[in-house]
Amino acid sequence: MSSTTPPRRSTMKDVARHAGVSVSTVSYVINDSGPVAPDRRARVLAAVQELGYAPNEPARSLKRRRVATIGLIVPDLGNQFFAAVAEGVTEAAMEHDVLVVLCTTDATQEREAYHTRLLRGQRLDGVIYLSGTGVPPRALQELAELHAVVFVDERLVGLDVPFVGADNRRGARDAMAHVLANGHTRIAVIGGPPALWTSEQRLAGYREALAAAGHDPDETPVLRGDYRQESGYVAAREALTAPEGSRPTAFACANDLMAFGVIAYCRDHGLRVPGDVSVVGFDDVPLASLLVPSLTTVRQPAADMGRRATEMLLAHVAGKESVAAEDLWATELQVRESVGPAVQ
Amino acid sequence: MSSTTPPRRSTMKDVARHAGVSVSTVSYVINDSGPVAPDRRARVLAAVQELGYAPNEPARSLKRRRVATIGLIVPDLGNQFFAAVAEGVTEAAMEHDVLVVLCTTDATQEREAYHTRLLRGQRLDGVIYLSGTGVPPRALQELAELHAVVFVDERLVGLDVPFVGADNRRGARDAMAHVLANGHTRIAVIGGPPALWTSEQRLAGYREALAAAGHDPDETPVLRGDYRQESGYVAAREALTAPEGSRPTAFACANDLMAFGVIAYCRDHGLRVPGDVSVVGFDDVPLASLLVPSLTTVRQPAADMGRRATEMLLAHVAGKESVAAEDLWATELQVRESVGPAVQ
DNA sequence: TTGTAAGCGTTATCAT
DNA sequence: ATGATAACGCTTACAA
């Protein structure tokens, strides 16, 4: 780290003096926002080079009333689905020369509230919000009034905010239909937190498929996880230590991480997948296809969703009023090894 | 998104007028930076509440010459190791009420250069830099002169910048020693890009262990990957389609992702791990323990490293000159299923 | 204890 | 085509 005293950065004034022109001329050159004679332009550019001048962004933001920065609020990057959304966001932002402020909430209301307040104070162009709790923090209402906001993946009701997500219900229906097509009758569902829209959508999809196949959805037990691996492990234990005969032969998991937990439980207890137990997940994170057995799951185009949300946000900021209120992406069932024929 | 016209945010002046005091009094209250009589303080607070006032950060930054924001440059979040570092950074930053600007480079020189330039212009308090190429962009020198910078994981030579990383050489030596202890003699190394310090350190560690066990390190073939899964897959193919008898029975992979690639190749080609082929990785990403077989690998405390780097950066910004030049973390071998006894 | 006013480094209007 | 100059919203001497 520089142990020298902070070398005072040069300002436009310095550049102007150095080039023998006025500050406005320098500004015109920097922003290409006014007519400048070729020779003077060259002089300015040379001075910029020489002094290593770079504009002071806070000053610029103050004047322009625009910061060229968006916020991204996301539960946790350890979940590759969220990581992929974040990648999509940063890539799209980069194409527009916009900075991304990253906030991770660990899916807790406290941290969601904290970051929402924090971003509220910033002059941001907008915020991409992935809720991990399903509960809008107080400040979110204000945030949404002050800035452009787009929800991604998780939809919060009661707020007039555009949404980018996947057709969760449909995806879950396909997953369950696939399990049923393999002859399973005793199926356990491992859902996400009840407060989340995605959880309920996926549950609804599972039930739809169950009903369509002539089952009574209410007879299928629903265990509640929290979308983390550990909770899948715990749920698997609960279901698989039930009285013989009522144990499920298949698990429909509301996300891949929990499905990984189920598979880990099976491995630790000598159960074969898919020999003894079949498993489907949701998300299709990169490692789903790598696992042995590879995981049958539902693909969500995470990076695309992040990119799209960013584009929507920036389009809105740019004044385009034709911003869609909703952008629902199709999911795609990925048939792999973790689902096999039912055994009795 | 708000379809109404942007509700002009109130300024300190508004609050002052509303509370019947001067702007300085408001500033004193907001920042708790001056003496204010209790009743007037209350009036100000009430006005703030009523108007929903929040300070204009760009203006504040302009005046204070400090932005309370750090930059984070990272190759890609799809690699859970980097994602974990990023989590550590955001958590530490949150504790200091500092924002994090996220930049992903996809490990390309172009994007590293782009983001370095971009951040150079911002008035940041500092930058946490994870190189994906090993090549410092032009602007990095300037960046480091202007801002506090800390390298994490990957060390770039020739720049006087503090470093937070793991003892890569030692970790690799342990990994290779473990493989050798299992009786393997034909071992293939899958290294990272030659330009990276981590690649060379790990390679050096492998060679050290080889030599210590009485092998000639030069007889061990080194295949070069790029730390991505696919390159591990390709390298495995290359090594395992070699003439019978010269095929390796074990792979030492410079990171987990490439080890996953090797395992995927084996799965696709009917080779058992660890029955036919043993594999060790490096990083211990969350999914390493989940894989079947679980991956024997070297643990790096990624989140801790991110946290520590952030603390160092902020300590430096706060003027504490006692910032260490280097912070090397111990690694820990995680013995799991993917390494077994050598077979002939 | 409170208020006045001078910047912070830009951008953009308006003369020239 | 160029250059003064007045904001932008805040912090902070300094004055009262």
XYZ file of C-alpha atoms (C1' of nucleotides) in Angstrom:
720
model
C 0.000 0.000 0.000
C 1.204 3.487 -0.713
C 3.190 4.553 2.272
C 3.721 7.961 0.713
C 1.303 10.737 1.430
C -1.820 10.564 -0.713
C -0.660 12.215 -3.949
C -3.356 14.834 -4.366
C -5.183 13.898 -7.476
C -5.315 16.427 -10.182
C -8.544 18.159 -10.978
C -10.003 19.623 -14.084
C -8.581 22.932 -13.033
C -5.089 21.444 -13.039
C -5.629 19.976 -16.440
C -7.013 23.251 -17.722
C -4.045 25.197 -16.443
C -1.644 22.612 -17.803
C -3.220 22.737 -21.235
C -3.721 26.462 -21.187
C -7.468 26.295 -21.650
C -10.515 26.805 -19.489
C -12.142 24.146 -17.345
C -15.199 24.115 -19.539
C -13.083 23.173 -22.493
C -11.631 20.333 -20.523
C -15.096 19.211 -19.535
C -16.198 19.326 -23.160
C -13.304 17.135 -24.139
C -13.746 14.661 -21.318
C -17.435 14.224 -21.947
C -17.414 14.964 -25.622
C -20.196 17.355 -24.822
C -19.226 20.464 -26.687
C -17.375 21.739 -29.730
C -13.613 21.915 -29.329
C -11.007 22.764 -31.909
C -8.810 19.775 -32.821
C -5.552 21.276 -31.607
C -6.937 22.326 -28.250
C -8.546 18.935 -27.832
C -5.158 17.361 -28.376
C -3.568 19.661 -25.839
C -6.179 18.705 -23.281
C -5.792 15.010 -23.931
C -2.052 15.323 -23.539
C -2.456 17.127 -20.240
C -4.867 14.449 -19.045
C -2.344 11.821 -19.917
C 0.495 13.636 -18.299
C -1.261 14.350 -15.055
C -2.963 10.988 -14.912
C -6.215 12.815 -14.525
C -9.412 10.928 -13.809
C -12.713 12.657 -13.112
C -13.915 12.866 -9.558
C -16.983 10.680 -9.632
C -18.690 11.983 -6.526
C -18.496 15.506 -7.905
C -19.799 14.314 -11.188
C -22.638 12.438 -9.534
C -23.510 15.430 -7.428
C -23.814 17.601 -10.453
C -25.490 15.127 -12.724
C -27.800 13.805 -10.061
C -27.039 10.354 -11.280
C -24.441 7.923 -10.063
C -24.182 5.213 -12.701
C -24.388 2.613 -9.990
C -26.966 0.002 -9.149
C -27.402 -2.046 -6.018
C -27.695 -5.804 -5.842
C -29.212 -7.405 -2.797
C -28.827 -11.147 -2.713
C -29.135 -13.840 -0.016
C -25.830 -15.621 -0.398
C -23.256 -16.294 -3.041
C -22.629 -19.805 -1.764
C -25.775 -20.849 -3.557
C -24.640 -21.104 -7.125
C -28.018 -20.051 -8.393
C -27.627 -16.652 -6.780
C -24.000 -16.497 -7.822
C -25.077 -17.007 -11.413
C -27.682 -14.266 -11.176
C -25.007 -11.970 -9.787
C -22.702 -12.823 -12.680
C -25.441 -11.920 -15.108
C -26.012 -8.628 -13.341
C -22.359 -7.635 -13.298
C -21.940 -8.483 -16.938
C -24.894 -6.454 -18.095
C -23.889 -3.589 -15.834
C -20.411 -3.610 -17.256
C -21.761 -3.208 -20.758
C -23.417 -0.014 -19.624
C -20.466 1.283 -17.635
C -22.484 0.996 -14.485
C -21.094 -0.078 -11.132
C -22.708 -2.742 -8.976
C -22.857 -2.471 -5.219
C -23.101 -5.934 -3.725
C -25.023 -6.680 -0.551
C -25.416 -10.172 0.855
C -28.138 -10.769 3.397
C -27.704 -14.374 4.434
C -31.480 -14.546 4.042
C -32.076 -12.795 7.327
C -34.594 -10.021 7.821
C -32.105 -7.988 9.815
C -29.567 -7.866 7.077
C -32.150 -7.321 4.385
C -33.456 -4.362 6.350
C -29.980 -3.032 6.977
C -28.967 -3.112 3.359
C -32.237 -1.731 2.164
C -31.769 1.261 4.441
C -28.172 1.618 3.404
C -29.000 1.666 -0.288
C -31.932 3.966 0.289
C -29.496 6.674 1.294
C -27.293 6.225 -1.725
C -28.162 7.975 -4.930
C -28.432 4.790 -6.911
C -29.897 4.374 -10.319
C -31.694 1.316 -9.160
C -31.670 -1.823 -7.106
C -31.970 -5.466 -8.022
C -33.555 -7.216 -5.129
C -33.500 -10.932 -4.408
C -35.406 -11.600 -1.247
C -34.337 -14.479 0.934
C -37.129 -14.117 3.442
C -40.209 -13.170 1.474
C -40.699 -10.284 3.891
C -40.244 -6.754 2.581
C -38.273 -4.585 5.012
C -39.879 -1.321 6.034
C -37.483 0.739 4.020
C -38.177 -1.190 0.839
C -41.334 0.789 0.168
C -39.339 4.006 0.308
C -36.514 2.469 -1.666
C -38.972 1.621 -4.402
C -40.365 5.147 -4.414
C -36.937 6.703 -4.623
C -35.196 4.312 -6.967
C -36.064 1.937 -9.721
C -36.298 -1.552 -8.260
C -36.612 -4.943 -9.873
C -37.322 -8.153 -8.017
C -35.569 -11.224 -9.260
C -36.447 -14.827 -8.535
C -38.522 -14.076 -5.462
C -41.615 -11.942 -5.814
C -42.808 -9.771 -2.971
C -46.490 -8.957 -2.987
C -48.031 -5.589 -2.283
C -45.321 -3.584 -3.978
C -45.593 -2.220 -7.460
C -42.230 -3.480 -8.603
C -41.376 -5.310 -11.822
C -40.372 -8.905 -11.534
C -37.995 -11.186 -13.368
C -38.247 -14.832 -12.554
C -38.904 -18.311 -13.776
C -42.123 -20.190 -14.226
C -41.669 -22.029 -10.975
C -45.041 -23.737 -10.923
C -44.585 -25.182 -14.337
C -41.060 -26.318 -13.594
C -42.112 -28.085 -10.427
C -45.001 -29.729 -12.222
C -42.650 -31.140 -14.825
C -40.310 -32.437 -12.151
C -43.037 -34.188 -10.239
C -44.566 -35.574 -13.422
C -41.223 -37.121 -14.234
C -41.050 -38.783 -10.846
C -44.577 -40.080 -11.209
C -43.818 -41.381 -14.672
C -41.172 -43.529 -13.045
C -43.845 -45.263 -11.046
C -43.299 -43.699 -7.653
C -46.269 -43.507 -5.344
C -44.767 -42.686 -1.980
C -43.162 -39.332 -2.628
C -41.982 -36.817 -0.073
C -41.839 -33.157 -0.915
C -39.148 -31.002 0.649
C -40.396 -27.469 0.271
C -38.778 -24.137 0.892
C -39.748 -21.651 3.602
C -43.519 -21.108 3.573
C -43.142 -17.348 3.384
C -41.519 -17.471 -0.026
C -43.388 -17.124 -3.252
C -41.075 -19.567 -4.998
C -41.741 -22.164 -2.311
C -45.457 -21.895 -2.762
C -45.278 -21.881 -6.519
C -43.181 -25.005 -6.591
C -45.455 -26.680 -4.097
C -48.439 -25.787 -6.216
C -46.718 -27.283 -9.228
C -46.014 -30.514 -7.401
C -49.613 -30.763 -6.336
C -50.837 -30.091 -9.828
C -48.840 -32.988 -11.198
C -49.934 -35.221 -8.356
C -53.582 -34.415 -8.981
C -53.197 -34.849 -12.719
C -51.867 -38.341 -12.094
C -54.854 -39.221 -9.958
C -53.199 -38.838 -6.580
C -54.566 -36.915 -3.683
C -52.003 -34.159 -3.164
C -52.908 -33.939 0.495
C -51.584 -37.398 1.083
C -48.116 -36.377 0.063
C -46.175 -35.226 3.087
C -44.496 -31.844 2.812
C -41.372 -31.294 4.850
C -40.172 -27.725 5.139
C -36.556 -26.860 4.524
C -34.846 -23.518 4.185
C -33.232 -23.992 0.784
C -29.946 -24.887 2.402
C -28.227 -28.207 2.058
C -28.356 -29.072 5.724
C -32.119 -28.798 5.830
C -32.387 -31.345 3.028
C -30.239 -33.704 5.017
C -32.410 -33.288 8.085
C -35.629 -33.706 6.143
C -34.322 -36.879 4.525
C -33.561 -38.318 7.918
C -37.006 -37.497 9.147
C -38.694 -39.071 6.174
C -36.488 -42.122 5.909
C -36.611 -43.095 9.554
C -40.389 -43.228 9.426
C -42.061 -46.610 9.933
C -41.202 -49.057 7.213
C -43.798 -49.059 4.506
C -44.547 -45.384 4.811
C -41.072 -44.342 3.765
C -40.911 -42.412 0.521
C -39.168 -43.886 -2.485
C -38.670 -40.461 -3.984
C -38.020 -36.878 -2.933
C -39.114 -33.782 -4.777
C -36.879 -30.997 -3.489
C -37.660 -27.339 -3.986
C -34.028 -26.612 -4.815
C -30.785 -28.360 -5.685
C -28.996 -27.630 -2.454
C -31.609 -29.496 -0.453
C -31.513 -32.302 -2.995
C -27.773 -32.493 -2.399
C -28.553 -32.821 1.277
C -30.859 -35.745 0.598
C -28.233 -37.435 -1.510
C -25.642 -36.887 1.187
C -27.959 -38.459 3.743
C -28.491 -41.450 1.500
C -24.773 -41.840 0.975
C -24.133 -41.686 4.692
C -26.734 -44.333 5.371
C -26.107 -46.852 2.673
C -29.077 -45.978 0.511
C -28.524 -46.045 -3.226
C -29.639 -43.218 -5.448
C -31.582 -43.899 -7.568
C -31.652 -47.567 -6.586
C -33.392 -47.116 -3.272
C -34.355 -43.477 -3.384
C -35.000 -41.149 -6.295
C -34.362 -37.415 -6.048
C -35.274 -34.346 -8.112
C -34.094 -30.842 -7.430
C -34.745 -27.381 -8.779
C -32.364 -24.749 -10.250
C -29.799 -26.849 -12.074
C -26.765 -25.302 -10.458
C -23.506 -26.103 -12.250
C -22.633 -28.948 -9.953
C -25.938 -30.768 -10.349
C -24.725 -32.479 -13.477
C -21.437 -33.397 -11.867
C -22.682 -35.236 -8.883
C -22.584 -39.001 -8.968
C -25.370 -39.743 -9.514
C -26.035 -36.619 -11.497
C -29.106 -34.743 -10.352
C -32.336 -34.646 -12.283
C -33.525 -31.100 -11.863
C -35.269 -28.092 -13.350
C -33.137 -25.538 -15.115
C -33.602 -21.862 -14.441
C -31.635 -19.474 -16.667
C -30.088 -17.664 -13.734
C -27.515 -15.550 -15.542
C -30.043 -14.562 -18.185
C -32.463 -13.509 -15.509
C -29.815 -11.345 -13.882
C -28.892 -9.809 -17.190
C -32.477 -9.119 -18.118
C -33.270 -7.547 -14.784
C -30.318 -5.234 -15.191
C -31.374 -4.271 -18.677
C -34.878 -3.515 -17.442
C -33.547 -1.408 -14.625
C -31.255 0.596 -16.840
C -33.888 1.015 -19.513
C -36.197 2.433 -16.923
C -33.546 4.775 -15.643
C -32.926 5.904 -19.182
C -36.534 6.969 -19.261
C -37.979 4.236 -21.375
C -41.418 3.854 -19.910
C -42.145 0.701 -21.802
C -40.678 -1.479 -19.088
C -42.505 -4.746 -18.661
C -44.027 -5.395 -15.274
C -43.064 -8.996 -15.406
C -40.662 -11.219 -17.215
C -41.230 -14.910 -16.726
C -38.663 -17.342 -18.063
C -39.375 -20.889 -19.108
C -37.769 -23.679 -17.157
C -36.431 -26.878 -18.571
C -36.420 -30.298 -17.003
C -32.960 -31.851 -16.995
C -33.370 -35.595 -16.915
C -30.330 -37.233 -15.361
C -29.456 -40.156 -13.175
C -30.968 -39.420 -9.799
C -34.454 -40.552 -10.694
C -35.085 -44.214 -11.405
C -37.981 -46.632 -11.416
C -39.831 -47.066 -8.157
C -38.959 -50.068 -6.039
C -41.090 -51.553 -3.320
C -41.311 1.046 -10.518
C -42.487 4.486 -9.596
C -44.488 5.777 -12.504
C -44.881 9.108 -10.766
C -42.379 11.845 -11.388
C -39.251 11.451 -9.287
C -40.312 12.958 -5.966
C -37.530 15.459 -5.460
C -35.678 14.307 -2.430
C -35.430 16.723 0.367
C -32.123 18.317 1.207
C -30.630 19.541 4.392
C -31.922 22.962 3.536
C -35.447 21.621 3.455
C -34.985 19.936 6.775
C -33.488 23.094 8.228
C -36.368 25.229 7.055
C -38.856 22.653 8.254
C -37.283 22.555 11.694
C -36.628 26.248 11.844
C -32.909 25.906 12.289
C -29.836 26.393 10.147
C -28.313 23.785 7.914
C -25.260 23.477 10.081
C -27.439 22.506 12.998
C -29.001 19.833 10.865
C -25.578 18.625 9.829
C -24.488 18.525 13.453
C -27.465 16.385 14.309
C -27.108 14.046 11.371
C -23.435 13.433 11.972
C -23.445 13.986 15.674
C -20.571 16.319 15.002
C -21.434 19.386 17.026
C -23.246 20.545 20.117
C -27.013 20.909 19.703
C -29.589 21.763 22.309
C -31.902 18.843 23.075
C -35.093 20.512 21.930
C -33.662 21.652 18.626
C -32.177 18.227 18.084
C -35.619 16.767 18.557
C -37.117 19.231 16.104
C -34.514 18.307 13.526
C -35.062 14.604 13.996
C -38.789 15.095 13.614
C -38.277 17.027 10.398
C -35.969 14.334 9.076
C -38.607 11.759 9.838
C -41.370 13.767 8.283
C -39.543 14.552 5.087
C -37.968 11.128 4.828
C -34.656 12.855 4.491
C -31.542 10.885 3.686
C -28.196 12.532 3.051
C -26.983 12.879 -0.484
C -24.006 10.574 -0.500
C -22.240 11.964 -3.528
C -22.307 15.424 -1.987
C -21.064 14.027 1.255
C -18.288 12.129 -0.481
C -17.298 15.160 -2.460
C -16.882 17.196 0.667
C -15.323 14.544 2.834
C -13.080 13.265 0.091
C -13.975 9.778 1.129
C -16.676 7.455 -0.147
C -17.011 4.628 2.362
C -16.877 2.173 -0.488
C -14.373 -0.440 -1.491
C -14.006 -2.284 -4.761
C -13.823 -6.035 -5.189
C -12.342 -7.456 -8.346
C -12.847 -11.167 -8.711
C -12.598 -13.663 -11.586
C -15.950 -15.392 -11.320
C -18.542 -16.169 -8.754
C -19.277 -19.560 -10.274
C -16.156 -20.804 -8.558
C -17.310 -21.285 -5.013
C -13.903 -20.432 -3.684
C -14.189 -16.902 -5.044
C -17.815 -16.726 -3.980
C -16.748 -17.526 -0.434
C -14.071 -14.846 -0.479
C -16.680 -12.385 -1.695
C -19.012 -13.386 1.130
C -16.261 -12.727 3.622
C -15.596 -9.343 2.089
C -19.214 -8.239 2.116
C -19.668 -9.331 5.701
C -16.646 -7.465 6.988
C -17.567 -4.424 4.938
C -21.060 -4.448 6.366
C -19.686 -4.325 9.862
C -17.935 -1.102 8.955
C -20.852 0.410 7.058
C -18.839 0.307 3.892
C -20.253 -0.527 0.491
C -18.711 -3.055 -1.852
C -18.553 -2.519 -5.577
C -18.427 -5.890 -7.305
C -16.513 -6.452 -10.519
C -16.223 -9.836 -12.193
C -13.524 -10.312 -14.766
C -14.057 -13.834 -16.050
C -10.285 -14.129 -15.682
C -9.641 -12.156 -18.857
C -7.047 -9.441 -19.134
C -9.470 -7.208 -20.975
C -12.007 -7.208 -18.214
C -9.416 -6.924 -15.498
C -8.019 -3.876 -17.239
C -11.450 -2.410 -17.782
C -12.465 -2.732 -14.170
C -9.162 -1.525 -12.883
C -9.534 1.611 -14.943
C -13.127 2.008 -13.885
C -12.298 1.764 -10.215
C -9.305 4.008 -10.617
C -11.650 6.857 -11.426
C -13.875 6.260 -8.452
C -12.903 7.765 -5.172
C -12.754 4.441 -3.412
C -11.313 3.754 -0.036
C -9.607 0.727 -1.402
C -9.729 -2.262 -3.671
C -9.534 -5.964 -3.000
C -7.992 -7.558 -6.019
C -8.155 -11.212 -6.996
C -6.272 -11.693 -10.215
C -7.433 -14.369 -12.579
C -4.636 -13.905 -15.067
C -1.536 -13.170 -13.041
C -0.960 -10.169 -15.244
C -1.310 -6.726 -13.667
C -3.206 -4.342 -15.941
C -1.509 -1.068 -16.736
C -3.842 0.924 -14.558
C -3.187 -1.259 -11.537
C 0.011 0.567 -10.732
C -1.874 3.833 -10.640
C -4.741 2.246 -8.787
C -2.320 1.141 -6.112
C -0.814 4.601 -5.857
C -4.178 6.251 -5.530
C -6.009 3.761 -3.373
C -5.220 1.164 -0.775
C -5.096 -2.213 -2.492
C -4.880 -5.729 -1.125
C -4.268 -8.805 -3.214
C -6.105 -11.912 -2.184
C -5.318 -15.479 -3.172
C -3.237 -14.537 -6.176
C -0.084 -12.525 -5.697
C 1.171 -10.195 -8.378
C 4.866 -9.493 -8.305
C 6.518 -6.148 -8.752
C 3.851 -4.196 -6.929
C 4.172 -3.102 -3.354
C 0.767 -4.325 -2.298
C -0.128 -6.367 0.783
C -1.244 -9.904 0.239
C -3.686 -12.238 1.912
C -3.508 -15.826 0.841
C -2.963 -19.396 1.800
C 0.201 -21.381 2.089
C -0.294 -22.962 -1.290
C 3.021 -24.754 -1.475
C 2.534 -26.445 1.831
C -1.045 -27.425 1.018
C -0.037 -28.964 -2.279
C 2.804 -30.835 -0.636
C 0.404 -32.357 1.865
C -1.965 -33.378 -0.886
C 0.714 -35.048 -2.941
C 2.192 -36.724 0.132
C -1.184 -38.237 0.829
C -1.416 -39.625 -2.672
C 2.075 -41.051 -2.435
C 1.274 -42.586 0.936
C -1.424 -44.523 -0.849
C 1.212 -46.168 -2.972
C 0.694 -44.350 -6.238
C 3.674 -44.059 -8.532
C 2.180 -42.953 -11.833
C 0.677 -39.612 -10.925
C -0.436 -36.877 -13.266
C -0.466 -33.296 -12.152
C -3.086 -30.955 -13.537
C -1.750 -27.508 -12.900
C -3.275 -24.085 -13.268
C -2.226 -21.447 -15.794
C 1.551 -21.022 -15.733
C 1.296 -17.280 -15.255
C -0.325 -17.604 -11.864
C 1.546 -17.556 -8.627
C -0.844 -20.060 -7.063
C -0.254 -22.459 -9.936
C 3.478 -22.333 -9.473
C 3.308 -22.594 -5.721
C 1.120 -25.654 -5.883
C 3.338 -27.176 -8.498
C 6.354 -26.538 -6.325
C 4.577 -28.199 -3.425
C 3.779 -31.265 -5.488
C 7.372 -31.541 -6.585
C 8.616 -31.162 -3.069
C 6.533 -34.098 -1.915
C 7.564 -36.141 -4.919
C 11.225 -35.498 -4.237
C 10.827 -36.204 -0.546
C 9.391 -39.589 -1.433
C 12.360 -40.393 -3.613
C 10.736 -39.715 -6.964
C 12.160 -37.622 -9.714
C 9.682 -34.753 -10.023
C 10.590 -34.284 -13.650
C 9.165 -37.663 -14.495
C 5.722 -36.624 -13.384
C 3.809 -35.173 -16.306
C 2.227 -31.780 -15.770
C -0.874 -30.988 -17.755
C -1.965 -27.385 -17.771
C -5.559 -26.465 -17.114
C -7.184 -23.111 -16.508
C -8.796 -23.805 -13.139
C -12.106 -24.485 -14.815
C -13.925 -27.768 -14.715
C -13.822 -28.361 -18.420
C -10.051 -28.172 -18.518
C -9.849 -30.924 -15.916
C -12.060 -33.072 -18.076
C -9.887 -32.494 -21.108
C -6.690 -33.135 -19.205
C -8.081 -36.385 -17.822
C -8.882 -37.536 -21.314
C -5.431 -36.727 -22.502
C -3.780 -38.568 -19.639
C -6.072 -41.561 -19.623
C -5.986 -42.255 -23.325
C -2.210 -42.529 -23.201
C -0.637 -45.918 -23.994
C -1.585 -48.538 -21.451
C 1.031 -48.785 -18.740
C 1.882 -45.130 -18.798
C -1.549 -44.069 -17.673
C -1.660 -42.379 -14.278
C -3.454 -44.023 -11.390
C -3.844 -40.726 -9.621
C -4.396 -37.048 -10.404
C -3.216 -34.133 -8.335
C -5.362 -31.201 -9.404
C -4.490 -27.613 -8.636
C -8.086 -26.851 -7.749
C -11.369 -28.572 -7.011
C -13.133 -27.542 -10.170
C -10.570 -29.323 -12.316
C -10.759 -32.309 -9.977
C -14.495 -32.350 -10.601
C -13.733 -32.419 -14.279
C -11.514 -35.447 -13.827
C -14.191 -37.231 -11.840
C -16.761 -36.397 -14.482
C -14.491 -37.841 -17.155
C -14.049 -41.003 -15.158
C -17.771 -41.325 -14.646
C -18.411 -40.882 -18.340
C -15.870 -43.534 -19.221
C -16.583 -46.239 -16.721
C -13.586 -45.619 -14.505
C -14.152 -45.950 -10.787
C -12.950 -43.314 -8.366
C -11.021 -44.206 -6.310
C -11.080 -47.815 -7.562
C -9.325 -47.131 -10.849
C -8.257 -43.551 -10.453
C -7.545 -41.477 -7.372
C -8.063 -37.714 -7.332
C -7.058 -34.855 -5.035
C -8.133 -31.270 -5.457
C -7.370 -27.930 -3.867
C -9.696 -25.346 -2.197
C -12.309 -27.510 -0.525
C -15.291 -25.772 -2.005
C -18.578 -26.615 -0.280
C -19.507 -29.233 -2.807
C -16.277 -31.176 -2.531
C -17.547 -33.078 0.464
C -20.864 -33.775 -1.199
C -19.677 -35.411 -4.322
C -19.881 -39.187 -4.517
C -17.138 -40.043 -4.040
C -16.354 -37.098 -1.818
C -13.233 -35.231 -2.828
C -10.001 -35.376 -0.911
C -8.709 -31.844 -1.062
C -6.870 -29.004 0.645
C -8.948 -26.541 2.594
C -8.363 -22.825 2.198
C -10.274 -20.564 4.613
C -11.767 -18.498 1.821
C -14.286 -16.459 3.782
C -11.724 -15.726 6.488
C -9.278 -14.552 3.899
C -11.868 -12.198 2.429
C -12.739 -10.868 5.841
C -9.137 -10.363 6.808
C -8.296 -8.572 3.591
C -11.181 -6.213 4.155
C -10.103 -5.519 7.706
C -6.586 -4.776 6.529
C -7.846 -2.443 3.859
C -10.090 -0.532 6.210
C -7.441 -0.386 8.908
C -5.088 1.150 6.412
C -7.668 3.653 5.302
C -8.259 4.543 8.928
C -4.613 5.489 9.056
C -3.269 2.581 11.002
C 0.137 2.192 9.492
C 0.770 -1.121 11.177
C -0.749 -3.049 8.309
C 1.005 -6.319 7.651
C 2.520 -6.769 4.237
C 1.447 -10.348 4.086
C -1.017 -12.627 5.742
C -0.558 -16.289 4.981
C -3.180 -18.748 6.137
C -2.564 -22.370 6.903
C -4.267 -24.949 4.763
C -5.677 -28.217 5.947
C -5.789 -31.496 4.106
C -9.284 -32.954 3.997
C -8.974 -36.694 3.635
C -12.049 -38.147 1.997
C -13.043 -40.847 -0.433
C -11.514 -39.887 -3.749
C -8.064 -41.192 -2.936
C -7.541 -44.896 -2.505
C -4.712 -47.414 -2.697
C -2.873 -47.656 -5.974
C -3.808 -50.474 -8.318
C -1.708 -51.787 -11.150
C -24.974 26.932 21.248
C -26.089 28.577 16.686
C -25.581 30.652 12.093
C -22.891 32.328 7.982
C -20.282 31.258 4.307
C -16.471 29.186 1.833
C -15.367 25.582 -0.609
C -15.328 20.239 -2.471
C -14.826 19.219 -8.397
C -18.036 18.928 -11.741
C -21.533 20.344 -15.411
C -24.031 23.485 -18.121
C -25.866 28.085 -19.101
C -24.870 32.097 -21.111
C -22.138 35.625 -22.811
C -18.502 36.567 -25.772
C -15.465 27.895 -30.520
C -14.371 29.442 -25.867
C -14.571 31.014 -21.150
C -16.733 32.923 -16.815
C -19.785 31.532 -13.547
C -23.630 29.702 -11.029
C -25.291 25.753 -9.161
C -25.261 20.568 -7.183
C -25.838 19.354 -1.404
C -22.899 18.850 1.985
C -19.134 19.797 5.899
C -16.684 22.811 8.692
C -14.034 26.733 10.106
C -15.154 30.900 11.993
C -18.138 34.476 13.672
C -21.774 35.818 16.548
